[in-house]
Amino acid sequence: MSIFENFFRLSVFSLVRDRFLYLLFSLALIALLLIPAFSMFSMRQVQELSVTLCLSALSFLLLVVTVLTGSSSLWRDIEKRYTFSVLGLPVSRAGFVLGKFSAVALLLAVVAAVFGAGSFAAIKVAAGVYPSDIPVAWGVFCAAVAFDVLKYLMLLAILFFLSALSTSFYFPFLAGIAVFIAGSASQEVYEYVQGAYGKGITPAAKAVITGIYYLLPNFAAFDLHPHAIYALPVPPGGALLTFVYWLCYTGVMLSLAVWSFSRRELT
Amino acid sequence: MIGRVVFGILLCSLVAVAVPFSRSVAERPVLVKLGVLPAAEPLKMISGDQRYLLAQCAVVKVLFYYGTLVEKFQQKIALQPEYGNMFGTLQTAVVLDPWNADAYYFTQAAFTWELGKVDEVNRMLEYGMKSRTWDYQLPFFAGFNAAYFKKDYANAARYFQQAARLRPDPLLTNLSSRYFYESGESRLGLAFLDYMQRHATDSKVIRLYQLRKQALLAVMELQQACDRYAARFGHLPEKISDLVAAGLVERVPADPYGGSFYIDDKGKIRSTSKFAFAPQTAWPEKTTPKEMHP
């Protein structure tokens, strides 16, 4: 069995044993039970509100799992001195980092799949009470869930990179949240600067903002929520480009995480 | 032992205080506030993929606030409605989620009849039409506003045509033709209110339309009597009670908004309530998002 596979299996077992996961699934279940009732607050778009609530709850859930597990996975092993004994052996540190990353990625995918299946029932109930003029686009809904998972996998890669740099839990945790907020807003800020507002600022400031825009992860591109809520078509070209962007950005962040962790003094 | 005694005393005290406490909370002075939502642009930037939920929360907040106003009004409790803030909140909601049907529907329901903000409402509906390209209701609302409130029949026909293209409905087709304004504005208004009430799901909004229908029916009854009086006596009645004295109406109907009917110098039936819950407050032109600038 390869080193990667070993670390992956060990990390999965460690995550499954974590009581935090059971708390999370309990909260998700309560949220799913409440969604049809909360959807009735809408006057004219009960079904649309149920989709909104499902996707918002899932996004929040994935954010919590990503930030907490992404910030703590490497730090916890270092803190418990697990890495000192294991990484003293002739094993690859890349296998260690990638194994842990893949285990958390699997957890995110499972959370999304379970919550997505629960959302199907919640939306069916809400849509059954007040049918909408527009049908529920289930294919687009699945695409929105999948793109949410991709978005949080990208954030997870960034958190692993920050964890590989830091000796503290707080740095990747707080920096990860800051990157998430900045990455979610960067597209809006960029468009704002490119528009009429941009004429009033200096070219140097504009160049700095543009540079930061390209450096930060662009999370806005992964937002297919309006498409799923209002059954709007997803442009395939844009979706493919977003996927390629995800592949490259996540790959770069993971490479940096592996490189940084491999150079780290752990003894 | 001491710990158990202290716990017992605290528990008994909590039970004893629960009823007077909840009573005092329920009897607090009436203070209903909508609160302030930050400007649309920064909110859109920081809310990420939660902006659609935020938009819906803003709409629900306005709806709850308005529902409370209607309840207080029916209990004869005078409050100064924050109409400007309500409209600003709904504008922010549609910038966050330009597809949100509730925001457009409620704007149409609350800001045209009572406040006469027809231009602002139609600007918001125009903004919504760019996103809700399949929805016939937005051009239908805009067409009604143009015809009924603005007497702008050319624009109304254009909107109704747009609505009829999206939903081939005999009503919309008729409205888009020249016939629609020959049928008389009061009947048009009543037909519109009937349509809106039939398609409403929220009890507060249904009640609101019921009030307006009652007011419109009362005005129609009095206006017809006034016209008959003028035809019979060759001059306008001086006061509403003249219509009862002449036997044209059995009694003066009540204004559901709490005002008193009177006849203006052009012979039109008006009410001291202006068919609104309270006088209009300042309008937040400065907070209008740039997307909805005229």
mmCIF file of N, CA, C and O in Angstrom, chain A residues 40-46 48-49 52-53 55-57 59-60 130 133-134 148 151-152 180-181 184-186 188-189 192 220 223 225-227 229-230 232, chain B residues 41 44-46 48-53 56 59-60 63-64 97 99-103 105-106 131-132 134-137 141 195-196 199-202 205 290:
data_model
loop_
_atom_site.group_PDB
_atom_site.id
_atom_site.type_symbol
_atom_site.label_atom_id
_atom_site.label_comp_id
_atom_site.label_asym_id
_atom_site.label_seq_id
_atom_site.Cartn_x
_atom_site.Cartn_y
_atom_site.Cartn_z
ATOM 1 N N MET A 40 -42.018 29.191 3.427
ATOM 2 C CA MET A 40 -43.359 29.781 3.375
ATOM 3 C C MET A 40 -43.340 31.288 3.674
ATOM 4 O O MET A 40 -44.347 31.953 3.537
ATOM 5 N N PHE A 41 -42.199 31.814 4.106
ATOM 6 C CA PHE A 41 -42.105 33.265 4.346
ATOM 7 C C PHE A 41 -42.178 34.048 3.040
ATOM 8 O O PHE A 41 -42.412 35.244 3.053
ATOM 9 N N SER A 42 -41.938 33.369 1.937
ATOM 10 C CA SER A 42 -41.978 34.074 0.657
ATOM 11 C C SER A 42 -43.419 34.257 0.196
ATOM 12 O O SER A 42 -44.267 33.410 0.441
ATOM 13 N N MET A 43 -43.658 35.369 -0.524
ATOM 14 C CA MET A 43 -45.010 35.623 -1.036
ATOM 15 C C MET A 43 -45.237 34.899 -2.356
ATOM 16 O O MET A 43 -46.274 34.338 -2.591
ATOM 17 N N ARG A 44 -44.238 34.964 -3.240
ATOM 18 C CA ARG A 44 -44.448 34.495 -4.600
ATOM 19 C C ARG A 44 -43.420 33.478 -5.062
ATOM 20 O O ARG A 44 -43.481 33.039 -6.199
ATOM 21 N N GLN A 45 -42.431 33.179 -4.253
ATOM 22 C CA GLN A 45 -41.397 32.259 -4.745
ATOM 23 C C GLN A 45 -40.968 31.285 -3.647
ATOM 24 O O GLN A 45 -39.800 31.275 -3.261
ATOM 25 N N VAL A 46 -41.950 30.497 -3.218
ATOM 26 C CA VAL A 46 -41.697 29.520 -2.148
ATOM 27 C C VAL A 46 -40.665 28.492 -2.603
ATOM 28 O O VAL A 46 -39.706 28.199 -1.881
ATOM 29 N N GLU A 48 -38.463 28.758 -5.021
ATOM 30 C CA GLU A 48 -37.166 29.416 -5.230
ATOM 31 C C GLU A 48 -36.476 29.671 -3.883
ATOM 32 O O GLU A 48 -35.260 29.513 -3.763
ATOM 33 N N LEU A 49 -37.283 30.059 -2.874
ATOM 34 C CA LEU A 49 -36.687 30.309 -1.552
ATOM 35 C C LEU A 49 -36.163 29.007 -0.944
ATOM 36 O O LEU A 49 -35.118 29.009 -0.287
ATOM 37 N N THR A 52 -32.889 28.436 -2.484
ATOM 38 C CA THR A 52 -31.941 29.419 -1.918
ATOM 39 C C THR A 52 -31.461 28.955 -0.549
ATOM 40 O O THR A 52 -30.257 28.972 -0.256
ATOM 41 N N LEU A 53 -32.418 28.560 0.307
ATOM 42 C CA LEU A 53 -32.068 28.152 1.671
ATOM 43 C C LEU A 53 -31.178 26.910 1.667
ATOM 44 O O LEU A 53 -30.210 26.826 2.425
ATOM 45 N N LEU A 55 -29.125 25.847 -0.731
ATOM 46 C CA LEU A 55 -27.775 26.149 -1.222
ATOM 47 C C LEU A 55 -27.009 27.023 -0.229
ATOM 48 O O LEU A 55 -25.801 26.846 -0.052
ATOM 49 N N SER A 56 -27.702 27.947 0.423
ATOM 50 C CA SER A 56 -27.032 28.806 1.411
ATOM 51 C C SER A 56 -26.573 27.980 2.608
ATOM 52 O O SER A 56 -25.451 28.164 3.103
ATOM 53 N N ALA A 57 -27.445 27.075 3.066
ATOM 54 C CA ALA A 57 -27.090 26.232 4.218
ATOM 55 C C ALA A 57 -25.924 25.322 3.860
ATOM 56 O O ALA A 57 -24.984 25.165 4.652
ATOM 57 N N SER A 59 -23.626 25.821 1.566
ATOM 58 C CA SER A 59 -22.423 26.637 1.417
ATOM 59 C C SER A 59 -21.833 26.975 2.791
ATOM 60 O O SER A 59 -20.621 26.900 2.988
ATOM 61 N N PHE A 60 -22.701 27.318 3.736
ATOM 62 C CA PHE A 60 -22.239 27.655 5.086
ATOM 63 C C PHE A 60 -21.618 26.430 5.773
ATOM 64 O O PHE A 60 -20.566 26.511 6.399
ATOM 65 N N TYR A 130 -46.517 25.151 -2.805
ATOM 66 C CA TYR A 130 -46.760 26.289 -3.703
ATOM 67 C C TYR A 130 -45.938 26.108 -4.974
ATOM 68 O O TYR A 130 -44.806 26.578 -5.051
ATOM 69 N N ASP A 133 -43.935 29.017 -11.168
ATOM 70 C CA ASP A 133 -44.114 29.102 -12.624
ATOM 71 C C ASP A 133 -42.955 28.418 -13.348
ATOM 72 O O ASP A 133 -43.098 27.983 -14.485
ATOM 73 N N ILE A 134 -41.807 28.380 -12.668
ATOM 74 C CA ILE A 134 -40.627 27.769 -13.312
ATOM 75 C C ILE A 134 -40.335 26.411 -12.664
ATOM 76 O O ILE A 134 -40.537 26.239 -11.463
ATOM 77 N N ASP A 148 -19.921 24.337 -5.724
ATOM 78 C CA ASP A 148 -19.681 24.742 -4.328
ATOM 79 C C ASP A 148 -18.580 23.886 -3.723
ATOM 80 O O ASP A 148 -17.703 24.386 -3.025
ATOM 81 N N LYS A 151 -15.289 24.975 -5.055
ATOM 82 C CA LYS A 151 -14.877 26.244 -4.439
ATOM 83 C C LYS A 151 -14.236 25.998 -3.070
ATOM 84 O O LYS A 151 -13.172 26.550 -2.766
ATOM 85 N N TYR A 152 -14.868 25.143 -2.279
ATOM 86 C CA TYR A 152 -14.335 24.900 -0.931
ATOM 87 C C TYR A 152 -13.094 23.995 -0.960
ATOM 88 O O TYR A 152 -12.273 24.071 -0.054
ATOM 89 N N PHE A 180 -11.113 34.001 2.061
ATOM 90 C CA PHE A 180 -12.442 33.620 1.562
ATOM 91 C C PHE A 180 -13.287 34.868 1.288
ATOM 92 O O PHE A 180 -13.910 34.975 0.223
ATOM 93 N N ILE A 181 -13.283 35.808 2.237
ATOM 94 C CA ILE A 181 -14.087 37.032 2.052
ATOM 95 C C ILE A 181 -13.542 37.833 0.867
ATOM 96 O O ILE A 181 -14.305 38.272 -0.004
ATOM 97 N N SER A 184 -14.277 36.181 -2.424
ATOM 98 C CA SER A 184 -15.691 36.262 -2.804
ATOM 99 C C SER A 184 -16.030 37.647 -3.341
ATOM 100 O O SER A 184 -16.944 37.801 -4.145
ATOM 101 N N ALA A 185 -15.299 38.678 -2.851
ATOM 102 C CA ALA A 185 -15.621 40.061 -3.248
ATOM 103 C C ALA A 185 -14.770 40.552 -4.412
ATOM 104 O O ALA A 185 -15.102 41.561 -5.029
ATOM 105 N N SER A 186 -13.682 39.841 -4.730
ATOM 106 C CA SER A 186 -12.695 40.392 -5.672
ATOM 107 C C SER A 186 -13.292 40.715 -7.049
ATOM 108 O O SER A 186 -12.956 41.735 -7.648
ATOM 109 N N GLU A 188 -16.362 41.604 -7.843
ATOM 110 C CA GLU A 188 -17.187 42.817 -7.756
ATOM 111 C C GLU A 188 -16.299 44.057 -7.700
ATOM 112 O O GLU A 188 -16.571 45.044 -8.372
ATOM 113 N N VAL A 189 -15.236 43.980 -6.871
ATOM 114 C CA VAL A 189 -14.326 45.126 -6.724
ATOM 115 C C VAL A 189 -13.637 45.401 -8.064
ATOM 116 O O VAL A 189 -13.541 46.548 -8.505
ATOM 117 N N TYR A 192 -15.974 47.025 -10.414
ATOM 118 C CA TYR A 192 -16.236 48.381 -9.921
ATOM 119 C C TYR A 192 -15.105 49.311 -10.350
ATOM 120 O O TYR A 192 -15.342 50.416 -10.837
ATOM 121 N N ALA A 220 -16.175 33.985 -6.890
ATOM 122 C CA ALA A 220 -17.443 34.410 -7.503
ATOM 123 C C ALA A 220 -17.769 33.558 -8.734
ATOM 124 O O ALA A 220 -18.943 33.325 -9.035
ATOM 125 N N ASP A 223 -20.103 30.527 -8.294
ATOM 126 C CA ASP A 223 -21.451 30.744 -7.766
ATOM 127 C C ASP A 223 -22.509 30.474 -8.849
ATOM 128 O O ASP A 223 -22.784 31.327 -9.690
ATOM 129 N N HIS A 225 -25.554 29.626 -7.854
ATOM 130 C CA HIS A 225 -26.801 29.653 -7.074
ATOM 131 C C HIS A 225 -27.974 30.276 -7.844
ATOM 132 O O HIS A 225 -29.047 29.672 -7.881
ATOM 133 N N PRO A 226 -27.796 31.470 -8.480
ATOM 134 C CA PRO A 226 -28.961 32.030 -9.185
ATOM 135 C C PRO A 226 -29.442 31.128 -10.312
ATOM 136 O O PRO A 226 -30.645 31.048 -10.575
ATOM 137 N N HIS A 227 -28.507 30.414 -10.950
ATOM 138 C CA HIS A 227 -28.888 29.502 -12.035
ATOM 139 C C HIS A 227 -29.775 28.378 -11.493
ATOM 140 O O HIS A 227 -30.755 27.988 -12.130
ATOM 141 N N ILE A 229 -31.499 28.473 -8.564
ATOM 142 C CA ILE A 229 -32.724 29.006 -7.938
ATOM 143 C C ILE A 229 -33.767 29.337 -9.001
ATOM 144 O O ILE A 229 -34.942 29.024 -8.853
ATOM 145 N N TYR A 230 -33.325 30.012 -10.079
ATOM 146 C CA TYR A 230 -34.279 30.502 -11.087
ATOM 147 C C TYR A 230 -34.224 29.699 -12.391
ATOM 148 O O TYR A 230 -34.698 30.177 -13.418
ATOM 149 N N LEU A 232 -31.926 29.014 -14.526
ATOM 150 C CA LEU A 232 -31.282 29.698 -15.648
ATOM 151 C C LEU A 232 -30.252 28.744 -16.271
ATOM 152 O O LEU A 232 -29.660 27.931 -15.564
ATOM 153 N N GLU B 41 -24.134 48.244 -2.865
ATOM 154 C CA GLU B 41 -22.854 47.873 -3.496
ATOM 155 C C GLU B 41 -21.900 47.139 -2.543
ATOM 156 O O GLU B 41 -21.462 46.034 -2.856
ATOM 157 N N LYS B 44 -23.230 43.739 -1.559
ATOM 158 C CA LYS B 44 -23.106 42.763 -2.647
ATOM 159 C C LYS B 44 -21.681 42.192 -2.681
ATOM 160 O O LYS B 44 -21.475 41.010 -2.925
ATOM 161 N N MET B 45 -20.709 43.079 -2.384
ATOM 162 C CA MET B 45 -19.312 42.641 -2.438
ATOM 163 C C MET B 45 -18.982 41.649 -1.327
ATOM 164 O O MET B 45 -18.304 40.661 -1.556
ATOM 165 N N ILE B 46 -19.465 41.933 -0.115
ATOM 166 C CA ILE B 46 -19.033 41.087 1.010
ATOM 167 C C ILE B 46 -19.925 39.868 1.235
ATOM 168 O O ILE B 46 -19.517 38.940 1.919
ATOM 169 N N GLY B 48 -20.993 37.578 -0.895
ATOM 170 C CA GLY B 48 -20.634 36.381 -1.674
ATOM 171 C C GLY B 48 -21.855 35.618 -2.151
ATOM 172 O O GLY B 48 -22.832 36.218 -2.616
ATOM 173 N N ASP B 49 -21.821 34.284 -2.003
ATOM 174 C CA ASP B 49 -22.946 33.482 -2.505
ATOM 175 C C ASP B 49 -24.141 33.477 -1.535
ATOM 176 O O ASP B 49 -25.128 32.795 -1.792
ATOM 177 N N GLN B 50 -24.042 34.228 -0.436
ATOM 178 C CA GLN B 50 -25.178 34.322 0.486
ATOM 179 C C GLN B 50 -26.061 35.524 0.139
ATOM 180 O O GLN B 50 -27.012 35.828 0.863
ATOM 181 N N ARG B 51 -25.764 36.215 -0.970
ATOM 182 C CA ARG B 51 -26.493 37.444 -1.286
ATOM 183 C C ARG B 51 -27.976 37.180 -1.603
ATOM 184 O O ARG B 51 -28.824 38.021 -1.349
ATOM 185 N N TYR B 52 -28.272 35.992 -2.117
ATOM 186 C CA TYR B 52 -29.663 35.683 -2.487
ATOM 187 C C TYR B 52 -30.507 35.480 -1.229
ATOM 188 O O TYR B 52 -31.663 35.870 -1.167
ATOM 189 N N LEU B 53 -29.866 34.874 -0.229
ATOM 190 C CA LEU B 53 -30.539 34.692 1.063
ATOM 191 C C LEU B 53 -30.713 36.044 1.754
ATOM 192 O O LEU B 53 -31.771 36.338 2.312
ATOM 193 N N GLN B 56 -33.563 37.924 0.219
ATOM 194 C CA GLN B 56 -34.859 37.417 0.662
ATOM 195 C C GLN B 56 -35.131 37.842 2.105
ATOM 196 O O GLN B 56 -36.271 38.192 2.445
ATOM 197 N N VAL B 59 -36.395 41.359 2.080
ATOM 198 C CA VAL B 59 -37.796 41.438 1.634
ATOM 199 C C VAL B 59 -38.739 40.978 2.755
ATOM 200 O O VAL B 59 -39.751 41.620 3.036
ATOM 201 N N VAL B 60 -38.373 39.868 3.400
ATOM 202 C CA VAL B 60 -39.223 39.335 4.480
ATOM 203 C C VAL B 60 -39.297 40.341 5.639
ATOM 204 O O VAL B 60 -40.359 40.544 6.230
ATOM 205 N N LEU B 63 -41.691 42.956 4.678
ATOM 206 C CA LEU B 63 -43.044 42.390 4.690
ATOM 207 C C LEU B 63 -43.569 42.278 6.125
ATOM 208 O O LEU B 63 -44.723 42.628 6.392
ATOM 209 N N PHE B 64 -42.737 41.816 7.031
ATOM 210 C CA PHE B 64 -43.141 41.701 8.442
ATOM 211 C C PHE B 64 -43.430 43.078 9.031
ATOM 212 O O PHE B 64 -44.411 43.267 9.735
ATOM 213 N N ASP B 97 -30.230 40.510 -5.488
ATOM 214 C CA ASP B 97 -30.821 39.405 -6.247
ATOM 215 C C ASP B 97 -31.828 39.981 -7.248
ATOM 216 O O ASP B 97 -33.004 40.159 -6.925
ATOM 217 N N TRP B 99 -33.416 38.805 -9.534
ATOM 218 C CA TRP B 99 -34.492 37.893 -9.962
ATOM 219 C C TRP B 99 -35.596 37.768 -8.902
ATOM 220 O O TRP B 99 -36.573 37.081 -9.136
ATOM 221 N N ASN B 100 -35.404 38.393 -7.742
ATOM 222 C CA ASN B 100 -36.320 38.151 -6.621
ATOM 223 C C ASN B 100 -37.739 38.659 -6.911
ATOM 224 O O ASN B 100 -37.982 39.879 -6.937
ATOM 225 N N ALA B 101 -38.675 37.743 -7.102
ATOM 226 C CA ALA B 101 -40.048 38.109 -7.469
ATOM 227 C C ALA B 101 -40.765 38.819 -6.327
ATOM 228 O O ALA B 101 -41.564 39.733 -6.558
ATOM 229 N N ASP B 102 -40.494 38.393 -5.095
ATOM 230 C CA ASP B 102 -41.191 38.981 -3.938
ATOM 231 C C ASP B 102 -40.965 40.485 -3.858
ATOM 232 O O ASP B 102 -41.883 41.244 -3.542
ATOM 233 N N ALA B 103 -39.727 40.911 -4.131
ATOM 234 C CA ALA B 103 -39.388 42.335 -4.012
ATOM 235 C C ALA B 103 -40.210 43.158 -5.004
ATOM 236 O O ALA B 103 -40.799 44.182 -4.642
ATOM 237 N N TYR B 105 -43.037 42.280 -6.523
ATOM 238 C CA TYR B 105 -44.461 42.131 -6.246
ATOM 239 C C TYR B 105 -44.872 43.035 -5.086
ATOM 240 O O TYR B 105 -45.875 43.730 -5.138
ATOM 241 N N PHE B 106 -44.049 43.042 -4.039
ATOM 242 C CA PHE B 106 -44.401 43.850 -2.870
ATOM 243 C C PHE B 106 -44.269 45.344 -3.177
ATOM 244 O O PHE B 106 -45.073 46.155 -2.716
ATOM 245 N N SER B 131 -33.759 40.949 -15.882
ATOM 246 C CA SER B 131 -33.357 39.644 -15.350
ATOM 247 C C SER B 131 -34.480 38.615 -15.477
ATOM 248 O O SER B 131 -34.257 37.505 -15.949
ATOM 249 N N ARG B 132 -35.685 38.990 -15.065
ATOM 250 C CA ARG B 132 -36.814 38.040 -15.121
ATOM 251 C C ARG B 132 -37.440 38.123 -16.518
ATOM 252 O O ARG B 132 -38.578 38.588 -16.678
ATOM 253 N N TRP B 134 -38.656 35.952 -18.399
ATOM 254 C CA TRP B 134 -39.773 35.057 -18.673
ATOM 255 C C TRP B 134 -41.056 35.494 -17.965
ATOM 256 O O TRP B 134 -42.124 34.950 -18.217
ATOM 257 N N ASP B 135 -40.955 36.472 -17.075
ATOM 258 C CA ASP B 135 -42.053 36.800 -16.171
ATOM 259 C C ASP B 135 -42.964 37.873 -16.785
ATOM 260 O O ASP B 135 -42.543 39.024 -16.968
ATOM 261 N N TYR B 136 -44.207 37.491 -17.096
ATOM 262 C CA TYR B 136 -45.138 38.438 -17.707
ATOM 263 C C TYR B 136 -45.662 39.459 -16.694
ATOM 264 O O TYR B 136 -46.185 40.500 -17.069
ATOM 265 N N GLN B 137 -45.520 39.138 -15.398
ATOM 266 C CA GLN B 137 -46.161 39.990 -14.396
ATOM 267 C C GLN B 137 -45.511 41.365 -14.275
ATOM 268 O O GLN B 137 -46.190 42.346 -14.004
ATOM 269 N N PHE B 141 -47.615 44.692 -14.484
ATOM 270 C CA PHE B 141 -47.698 45.705 -13.417
ATOM 271 C C PHE B 141 -47.342 47.096 -13.973
ATOM 272 O O PHE B 141 -48.028 48.074 -13.705
ATOM 273 N N TYR B 195 -57.398 40.594 -9.624
ATOM 274 C CA TYR B 195 -56.347 39.715 -10.142
ATOM 275 C C TYR B 195 -55.237 39.549 -9.103
ATOM 276 O O TYR B 195 -54.793 38.441 -8.802
ATOM 277 N N MET B 196 -54.802 40.673 -8.533
ATOM 278 C CA MET B 196 -53.698 40.635 -7.566
ATOM 279 C C MET B 196 -54.109 39.856 -6.316
ATOM 280 O O MET B 196 -53.317 39.096 -5.763
ATOM 281 N N HIS B 199 -54.092 36.111 -6.898
ATOM 282 C CA HIS B 199 -52.764 35.520 -7.047
ATOM 283 C C HIS B 199 -51.885 35.708 -5.815
ATOM 284 O O HIS B 199 -50.719 35.333 -5.835
ATOM 285 N N ALA B 200 -52.422 36.317 -4.760
ATOM 286 C CA ALA B 200 -51.611 36.532 -3.547
ATOM 287 C C ALA B 200 -51.690 35.305 -2.646
ATOM 288 O O ALA B 200 -52.729 34.635 -2.584
ATOM 289 N N THR B 201 -50.596 35.005 -1.959
ATOM 290 C CA THR B 201 -50.595 33.880 -1.015
ATOM 291 C C THR B 201 -50.433 34.369 0.419
ATOM 292 O O THR B 201 -50.805 33.681 1.354
ATOM 293 N N ASP B 202 -49.909 35.575 0.576
ATOM 294 C CA ASP B 202 -49.647 36.082 1.920
ATOM 295 C C ASP B 202 -50.902 36.771 2.464
ATOM 296 O O ASP B 202 -51.494 37.633 1.796
ATOM 297 N N VAL B 205 -50.935 40.636 2.613
ATOM 298 C CA VAL B 205 -51.100 41.296 1.311
ATOM 299 C C VAL B 205 -52.546 41.151 0.832
ATOM 300 O O VAL B 205 -53.124 42.090 0.293
ATOM 301 N N LYS B 290 -27.281 52.859 -8.168
ATOM 302 C CA LYS B 290 -27.028 53.454 -9.479
ATOM 303 C C LYS B 290 -27.735 52.699 -10.610
ATOM 304 O O LYS B 290 -28.079 53.269 -11.621
#
